[in-house]
PDB file of C-alpha atoms in Angstrom:
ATOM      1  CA  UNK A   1     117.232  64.027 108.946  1.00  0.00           C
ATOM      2  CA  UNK A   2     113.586  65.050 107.826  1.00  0.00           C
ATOM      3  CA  UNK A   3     113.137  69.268 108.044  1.00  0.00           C
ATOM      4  CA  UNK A   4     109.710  70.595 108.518  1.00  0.00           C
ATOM      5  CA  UNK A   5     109.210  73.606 106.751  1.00  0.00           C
ATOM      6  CA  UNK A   6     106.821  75.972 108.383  1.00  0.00           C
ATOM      7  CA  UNK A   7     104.376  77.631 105.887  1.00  0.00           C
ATOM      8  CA  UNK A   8     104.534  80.611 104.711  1.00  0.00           C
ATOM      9  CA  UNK A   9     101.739  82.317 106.263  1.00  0.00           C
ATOM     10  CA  UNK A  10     102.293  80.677 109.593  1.00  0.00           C
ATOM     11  CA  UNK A  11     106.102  82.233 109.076  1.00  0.00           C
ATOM     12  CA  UNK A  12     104.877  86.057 108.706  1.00  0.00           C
ATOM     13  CA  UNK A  13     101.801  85.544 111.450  1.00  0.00           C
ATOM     14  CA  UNK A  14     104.789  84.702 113.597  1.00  0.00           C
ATOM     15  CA  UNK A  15     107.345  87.090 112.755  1.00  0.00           C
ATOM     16  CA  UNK A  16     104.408  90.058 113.485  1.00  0.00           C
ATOM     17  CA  UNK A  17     103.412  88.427 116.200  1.00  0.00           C
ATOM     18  CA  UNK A  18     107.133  88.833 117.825  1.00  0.00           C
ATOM     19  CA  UNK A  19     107.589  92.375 116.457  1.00  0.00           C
ATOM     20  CA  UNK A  20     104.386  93.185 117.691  1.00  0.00           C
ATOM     21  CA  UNK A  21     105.590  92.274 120.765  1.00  0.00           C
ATOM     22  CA  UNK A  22     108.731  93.382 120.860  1.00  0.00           C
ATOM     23  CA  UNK A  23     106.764  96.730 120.041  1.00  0.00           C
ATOM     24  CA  UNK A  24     103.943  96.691 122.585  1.00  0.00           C
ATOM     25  CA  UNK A  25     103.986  99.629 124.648  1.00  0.00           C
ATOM     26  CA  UNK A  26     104.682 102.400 121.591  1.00  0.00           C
ATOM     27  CA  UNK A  27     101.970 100.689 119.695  1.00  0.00           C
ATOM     28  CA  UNK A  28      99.847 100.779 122.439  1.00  0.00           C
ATOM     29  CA  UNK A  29     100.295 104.524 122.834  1.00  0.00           C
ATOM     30  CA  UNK A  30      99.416 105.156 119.620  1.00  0.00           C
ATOM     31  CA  UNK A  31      96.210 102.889 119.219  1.00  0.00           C
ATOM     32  CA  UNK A  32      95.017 104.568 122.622  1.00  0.00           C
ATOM     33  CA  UNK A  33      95.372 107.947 120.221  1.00  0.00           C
ATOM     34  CA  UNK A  34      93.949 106.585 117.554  1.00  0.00           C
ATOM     35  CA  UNK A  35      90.928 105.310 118.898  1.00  0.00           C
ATOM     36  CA  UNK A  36      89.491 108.737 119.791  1.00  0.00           C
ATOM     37  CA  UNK A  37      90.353 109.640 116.384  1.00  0.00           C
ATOM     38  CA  UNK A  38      88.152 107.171 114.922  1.00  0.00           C
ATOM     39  CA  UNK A  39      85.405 108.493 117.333  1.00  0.00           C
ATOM     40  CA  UNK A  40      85.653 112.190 115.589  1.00  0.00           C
ATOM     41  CA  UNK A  41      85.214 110.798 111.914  1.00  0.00           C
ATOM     42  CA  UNK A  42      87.015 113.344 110.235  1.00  0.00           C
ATOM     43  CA  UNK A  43      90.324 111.492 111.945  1.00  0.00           C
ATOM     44  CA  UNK A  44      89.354 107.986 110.794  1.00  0.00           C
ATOM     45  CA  UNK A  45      91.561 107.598 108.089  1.00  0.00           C
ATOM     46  CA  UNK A  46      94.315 109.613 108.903  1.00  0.00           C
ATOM     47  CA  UNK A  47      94.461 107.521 111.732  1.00  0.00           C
ATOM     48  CA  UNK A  48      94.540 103.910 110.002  1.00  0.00           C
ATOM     49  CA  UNK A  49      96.619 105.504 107.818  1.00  0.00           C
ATOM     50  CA  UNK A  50      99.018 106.422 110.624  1.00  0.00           C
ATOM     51  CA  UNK A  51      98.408 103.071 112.281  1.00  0.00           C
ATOM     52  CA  UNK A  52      99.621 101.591 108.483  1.00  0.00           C
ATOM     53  CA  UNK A  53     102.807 104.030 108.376  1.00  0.00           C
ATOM     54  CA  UNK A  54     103.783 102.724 111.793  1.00  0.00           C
ATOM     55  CA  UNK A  55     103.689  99.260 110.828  1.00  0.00           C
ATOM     56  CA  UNK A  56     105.229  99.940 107.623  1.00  0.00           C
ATOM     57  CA  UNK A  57     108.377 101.353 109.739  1.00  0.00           C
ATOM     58  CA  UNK A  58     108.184  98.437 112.418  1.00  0.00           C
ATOM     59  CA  UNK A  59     108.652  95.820 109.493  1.00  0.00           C
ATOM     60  CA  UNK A  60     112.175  97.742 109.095  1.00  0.00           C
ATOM     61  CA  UNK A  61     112.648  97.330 112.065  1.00  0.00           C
ATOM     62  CA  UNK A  62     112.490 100.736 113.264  1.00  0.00           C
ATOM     63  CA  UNK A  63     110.164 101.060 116.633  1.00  0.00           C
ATOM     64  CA  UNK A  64     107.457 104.252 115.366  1.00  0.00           C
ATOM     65  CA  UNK A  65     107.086 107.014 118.180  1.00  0.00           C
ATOM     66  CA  UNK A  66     103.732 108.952 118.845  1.00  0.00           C
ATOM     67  CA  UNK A  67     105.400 111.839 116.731  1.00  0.00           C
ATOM     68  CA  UNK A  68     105.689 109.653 113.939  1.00  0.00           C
ATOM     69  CA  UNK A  69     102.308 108.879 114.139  1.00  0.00           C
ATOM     70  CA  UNK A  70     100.882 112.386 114.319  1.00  0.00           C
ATOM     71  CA  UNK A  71     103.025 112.898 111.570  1.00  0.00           C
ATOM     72  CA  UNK A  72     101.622 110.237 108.908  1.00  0.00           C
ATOM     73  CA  UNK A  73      98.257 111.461 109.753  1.00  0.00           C
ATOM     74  CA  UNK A  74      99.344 114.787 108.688  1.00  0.00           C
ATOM     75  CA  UNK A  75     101.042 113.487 105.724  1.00  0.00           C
ATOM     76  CA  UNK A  76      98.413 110.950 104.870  1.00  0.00           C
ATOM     77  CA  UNK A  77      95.612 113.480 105.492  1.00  0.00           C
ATOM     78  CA  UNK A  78      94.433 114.031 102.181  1.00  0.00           C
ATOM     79  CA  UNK A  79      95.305 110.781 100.521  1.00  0.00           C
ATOM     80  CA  UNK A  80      93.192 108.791 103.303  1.00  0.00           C
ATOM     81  CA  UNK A  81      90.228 110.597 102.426  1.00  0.00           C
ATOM     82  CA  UNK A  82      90.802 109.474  98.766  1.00  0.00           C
ATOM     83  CA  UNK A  83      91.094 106.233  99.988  1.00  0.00           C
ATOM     84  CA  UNK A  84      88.211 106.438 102.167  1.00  0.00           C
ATOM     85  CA  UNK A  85      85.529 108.342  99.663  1.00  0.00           C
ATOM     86  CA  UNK A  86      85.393 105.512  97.313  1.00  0.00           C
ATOM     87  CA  UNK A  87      85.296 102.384  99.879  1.00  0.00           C
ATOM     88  CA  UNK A  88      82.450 104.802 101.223  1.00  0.00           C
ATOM     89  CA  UNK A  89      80.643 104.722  98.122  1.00  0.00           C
ATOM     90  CA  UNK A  90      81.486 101.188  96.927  1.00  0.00           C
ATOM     91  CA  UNK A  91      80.248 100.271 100.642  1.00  0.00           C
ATOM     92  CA  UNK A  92      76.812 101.917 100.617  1.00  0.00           C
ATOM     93  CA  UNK A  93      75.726 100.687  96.796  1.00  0.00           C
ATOM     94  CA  UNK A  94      77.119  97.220  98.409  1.00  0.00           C
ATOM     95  CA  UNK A  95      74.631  97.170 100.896  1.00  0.00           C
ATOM     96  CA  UNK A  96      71.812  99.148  99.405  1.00  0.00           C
ATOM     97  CA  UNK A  97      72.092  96.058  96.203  1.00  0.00           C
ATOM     98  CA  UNK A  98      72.253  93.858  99.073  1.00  0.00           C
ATOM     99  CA  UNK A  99      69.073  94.758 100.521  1.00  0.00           C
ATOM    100  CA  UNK A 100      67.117  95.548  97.325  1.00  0.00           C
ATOM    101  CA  UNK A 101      67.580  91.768  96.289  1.00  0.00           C
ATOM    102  CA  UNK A 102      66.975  90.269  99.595  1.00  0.00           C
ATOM    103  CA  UNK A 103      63.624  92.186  99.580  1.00  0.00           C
ATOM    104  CA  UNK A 104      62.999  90.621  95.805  1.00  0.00           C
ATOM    105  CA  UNK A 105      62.028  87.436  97.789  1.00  0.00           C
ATOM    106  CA  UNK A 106      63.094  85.286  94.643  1.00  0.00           C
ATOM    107  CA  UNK A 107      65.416  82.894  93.403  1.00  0.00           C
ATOM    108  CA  UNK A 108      67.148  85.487  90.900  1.00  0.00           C
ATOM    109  CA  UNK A 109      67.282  87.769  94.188  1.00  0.00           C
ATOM    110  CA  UNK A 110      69.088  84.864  95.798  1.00  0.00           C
ATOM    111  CA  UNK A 111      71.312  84.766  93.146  1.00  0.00           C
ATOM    112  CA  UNK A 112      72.172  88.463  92.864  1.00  0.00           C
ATOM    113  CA  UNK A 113      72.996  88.712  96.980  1.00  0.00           C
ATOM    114  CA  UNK A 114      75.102  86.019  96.424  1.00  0.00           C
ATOM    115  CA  UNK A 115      77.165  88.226  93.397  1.00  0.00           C
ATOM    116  CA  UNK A 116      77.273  91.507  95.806  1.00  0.00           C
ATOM    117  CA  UNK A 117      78.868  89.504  98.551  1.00  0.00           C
ATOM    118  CA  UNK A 118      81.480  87.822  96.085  1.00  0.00           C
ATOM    119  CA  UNK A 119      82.197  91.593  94.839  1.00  0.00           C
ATOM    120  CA  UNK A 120      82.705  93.038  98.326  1.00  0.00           C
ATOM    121  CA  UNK A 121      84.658  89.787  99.262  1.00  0.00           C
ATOM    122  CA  UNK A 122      87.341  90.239  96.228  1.00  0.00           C
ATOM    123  CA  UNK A 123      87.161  93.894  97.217  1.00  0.00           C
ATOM    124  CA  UNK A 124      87.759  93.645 100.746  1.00  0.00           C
ATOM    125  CA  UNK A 125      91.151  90.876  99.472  1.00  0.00           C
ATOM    126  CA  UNK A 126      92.523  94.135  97.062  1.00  0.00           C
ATOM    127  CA  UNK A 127      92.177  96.195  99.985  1.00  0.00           C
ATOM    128  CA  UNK A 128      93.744  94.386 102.321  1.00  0.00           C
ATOM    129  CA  UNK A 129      97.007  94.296 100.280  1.00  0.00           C
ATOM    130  CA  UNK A 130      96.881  97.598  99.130  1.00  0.00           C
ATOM    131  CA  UNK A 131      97.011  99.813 101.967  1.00  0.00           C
ATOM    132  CA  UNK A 132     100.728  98.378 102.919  1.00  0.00           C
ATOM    133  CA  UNK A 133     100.894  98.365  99.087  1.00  0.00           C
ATOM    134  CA  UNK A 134     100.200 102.284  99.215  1.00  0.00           C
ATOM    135  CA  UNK A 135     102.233 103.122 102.203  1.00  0.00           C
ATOM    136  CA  UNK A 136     105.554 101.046 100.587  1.00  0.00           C
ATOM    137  CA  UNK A 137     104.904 102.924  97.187  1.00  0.00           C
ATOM    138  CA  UNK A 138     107.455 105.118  96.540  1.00  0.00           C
ATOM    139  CA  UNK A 139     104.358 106.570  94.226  1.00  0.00           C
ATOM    140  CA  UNK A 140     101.772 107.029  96.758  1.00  0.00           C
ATOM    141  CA  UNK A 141      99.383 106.399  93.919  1.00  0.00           C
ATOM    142  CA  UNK A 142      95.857 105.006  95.425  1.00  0.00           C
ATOM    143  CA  UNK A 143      95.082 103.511  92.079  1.00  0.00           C
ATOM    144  CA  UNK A 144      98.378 101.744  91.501  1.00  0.00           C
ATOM    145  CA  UNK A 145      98.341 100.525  95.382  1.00  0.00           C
ATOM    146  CA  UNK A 146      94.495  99.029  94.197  1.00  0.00           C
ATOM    147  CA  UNK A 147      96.121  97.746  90.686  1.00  0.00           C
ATOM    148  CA  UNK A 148      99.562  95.637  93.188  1.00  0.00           C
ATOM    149  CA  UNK A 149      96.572  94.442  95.275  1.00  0.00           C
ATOM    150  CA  UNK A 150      94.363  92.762  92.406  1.00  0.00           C
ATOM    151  CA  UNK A 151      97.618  91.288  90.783  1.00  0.00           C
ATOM    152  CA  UNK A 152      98.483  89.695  94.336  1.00  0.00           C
ATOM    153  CA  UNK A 153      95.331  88.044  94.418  1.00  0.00           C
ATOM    154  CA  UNK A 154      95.276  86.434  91.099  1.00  0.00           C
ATOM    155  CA  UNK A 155      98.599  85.769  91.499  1.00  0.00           C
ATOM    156  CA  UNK A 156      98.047  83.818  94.606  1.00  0.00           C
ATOM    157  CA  UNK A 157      94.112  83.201  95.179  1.00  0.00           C
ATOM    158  CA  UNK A 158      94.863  79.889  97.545  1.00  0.00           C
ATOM    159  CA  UNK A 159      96.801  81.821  99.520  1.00  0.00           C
ATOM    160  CA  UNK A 160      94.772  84.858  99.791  1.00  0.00           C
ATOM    161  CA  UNK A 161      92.296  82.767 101.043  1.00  0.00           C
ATOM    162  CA  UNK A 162      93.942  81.651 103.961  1.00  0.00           C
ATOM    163  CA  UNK A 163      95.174  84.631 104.692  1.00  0.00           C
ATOM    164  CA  UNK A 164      91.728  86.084 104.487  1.00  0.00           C
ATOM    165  CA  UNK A 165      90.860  83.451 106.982  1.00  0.00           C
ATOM    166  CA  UNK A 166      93.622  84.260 109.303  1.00  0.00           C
ATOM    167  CA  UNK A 167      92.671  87.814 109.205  1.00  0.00           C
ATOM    168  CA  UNK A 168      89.031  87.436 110.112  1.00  0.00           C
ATOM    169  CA  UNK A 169      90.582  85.214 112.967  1.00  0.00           C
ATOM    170  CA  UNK A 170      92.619  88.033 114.041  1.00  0.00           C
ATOM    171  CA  UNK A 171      89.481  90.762 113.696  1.00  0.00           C
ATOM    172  CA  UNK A 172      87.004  88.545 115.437  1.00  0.00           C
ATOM    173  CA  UNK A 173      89.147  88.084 118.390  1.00  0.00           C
ATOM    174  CA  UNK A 174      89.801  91.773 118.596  1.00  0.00           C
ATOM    175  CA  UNK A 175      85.993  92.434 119.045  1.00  0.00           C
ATOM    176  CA  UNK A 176      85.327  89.854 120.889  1.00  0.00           C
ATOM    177  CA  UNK A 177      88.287  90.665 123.472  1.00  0.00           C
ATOM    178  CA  UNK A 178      87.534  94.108 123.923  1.00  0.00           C
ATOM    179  CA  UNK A 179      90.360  94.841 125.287  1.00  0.00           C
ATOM    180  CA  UNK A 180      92.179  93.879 122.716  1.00  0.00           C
ATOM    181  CA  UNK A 181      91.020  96.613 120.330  1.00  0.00           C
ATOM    182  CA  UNK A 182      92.359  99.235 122.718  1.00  0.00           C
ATOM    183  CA  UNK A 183      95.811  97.012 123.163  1.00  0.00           C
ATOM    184  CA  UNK A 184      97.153  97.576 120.132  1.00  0.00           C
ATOM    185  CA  UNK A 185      95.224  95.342 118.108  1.00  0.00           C
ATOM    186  CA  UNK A 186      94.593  97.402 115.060  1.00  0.00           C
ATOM    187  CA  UNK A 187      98.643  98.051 114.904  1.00  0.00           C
ATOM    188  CA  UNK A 188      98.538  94.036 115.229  1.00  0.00           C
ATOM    189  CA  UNK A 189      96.406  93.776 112.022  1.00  0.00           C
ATOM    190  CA  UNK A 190      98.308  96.537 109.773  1.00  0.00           C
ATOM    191  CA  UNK A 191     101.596  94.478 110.836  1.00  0.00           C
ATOM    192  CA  UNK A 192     100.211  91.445 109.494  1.00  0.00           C
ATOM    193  CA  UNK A 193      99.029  92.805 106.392  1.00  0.00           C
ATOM    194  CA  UNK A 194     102.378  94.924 106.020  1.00  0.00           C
ATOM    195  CA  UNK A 195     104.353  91.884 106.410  1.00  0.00           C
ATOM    196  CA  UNK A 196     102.135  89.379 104.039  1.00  0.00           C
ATOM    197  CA  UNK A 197     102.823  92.329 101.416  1.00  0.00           C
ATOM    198  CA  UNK A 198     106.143  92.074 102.129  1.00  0.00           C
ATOM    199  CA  UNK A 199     106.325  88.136 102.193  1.00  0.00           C
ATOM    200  CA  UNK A 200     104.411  88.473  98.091  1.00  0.00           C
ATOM    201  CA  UNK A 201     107.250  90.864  97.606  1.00  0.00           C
ATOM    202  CA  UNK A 202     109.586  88.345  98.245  1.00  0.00           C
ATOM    203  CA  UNK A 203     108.224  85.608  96.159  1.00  0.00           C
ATOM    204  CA  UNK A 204     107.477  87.232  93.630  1.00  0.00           C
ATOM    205  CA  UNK A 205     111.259  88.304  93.646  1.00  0.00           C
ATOM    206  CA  UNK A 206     110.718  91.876  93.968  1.00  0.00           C
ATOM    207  CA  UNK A 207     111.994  92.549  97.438  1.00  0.00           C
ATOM    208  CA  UNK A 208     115.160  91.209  98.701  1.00  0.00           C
ATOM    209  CA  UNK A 209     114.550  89.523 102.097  1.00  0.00           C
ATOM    210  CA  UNK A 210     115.511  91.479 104.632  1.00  0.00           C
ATOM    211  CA  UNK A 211     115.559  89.730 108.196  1.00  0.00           C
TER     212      UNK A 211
END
């Protein structure tokens, strides 16, 4: 008898799909907090960091309250703005290279807009992996969490990719059903990420699987 074996990726999409689920109304109570958050600036990070922390515990299976929450934004206060200063930065000279070259109007212009995207694409793949990187730290080190991210990717650059894919997917859909992004589909996002972290884990034979 022939066994298909579902991918890999399809696997975790799945599994935070259900938990998500499984989930809904808590994580809807805390993306309807965090989405006034976002609105006051200052809150922004603590509050994706939160959102992060409350996948991180729904991946162990433990169903994240509003006071846990309010408490990772507290204890993620500081360290978000770390995080947040230096994707800041990296994003302004990003766009401000961007611009300067498309205004060159030449071929070596071309060329150059072509190497800032590539540099905020691999970016944008380390960062995906290492905010569930930083939250699962023991270490809550942001450059270590940065470091696990860029070994992921070269470890596993096909995959990445198609992850990348499914993530866009996933953020395109949220925006475009608006509803969506006040339904809990950030928490959706950090789940998947949290879980894809924790599927690398797996391979790569430093986490025991779990489920």
């Amino acid at each position: 008898m022939i066994r298909l074996r579902v991918p890999s990726i399809m696997r975790v999409l799945w599994a935070a799909l259900r938990e998500w689920w499984d989930a809904w109304l808590p994580l809807l109570l805390i993306n309807l907090i965090a989405a006034p958050c976002v609105l006051l600036i200052i809150l922004a990070p603590p509050a994706l960091f939160g959102i992060y922390a409350s996948a991180n515990s729904l991946a162990y299976g433990r169903t994240p309250s509003i006071a846990d929450f309010i408490a990772a934004m507290r204890r993620y206060f500081a360290k978000s703005w770390q995080w947040a200063i230096p994707n800041g930065v990296i994003g302004f000279l990003a766009w401000s290279s961007f611009r300067f070259y498309y205004q060159l109007n030449t071929q070596i212009g071309g060329v150059l807009e072509l190497l800032v995207l590539f540099v905020v694409l691999i970016w944008s793949m380390i960062q995906f992996y290492a905010l569930p990187y930083l939250i699962e730290q023991d270490n809550k080190n942001l450059v270590q969490s940065w470091r696990n991210g860029l070994y992921t990717l070269l470890a596993s650059p096909f995959y990445t990719l198609i992850v990348m894919l499914i993530s866009a997917l996933i953020l395109s859909t949220t925006i475009v059903l608006l509803p969506l992004l006040f339904l809990g589909g950030p928490c959706f996002f950090a789940l998947f990420a949290t879980r894809i972290v924790f599927e690398r884990l797996e391979t790569f034979g430093i986490r025991v699987h779990s489920d």
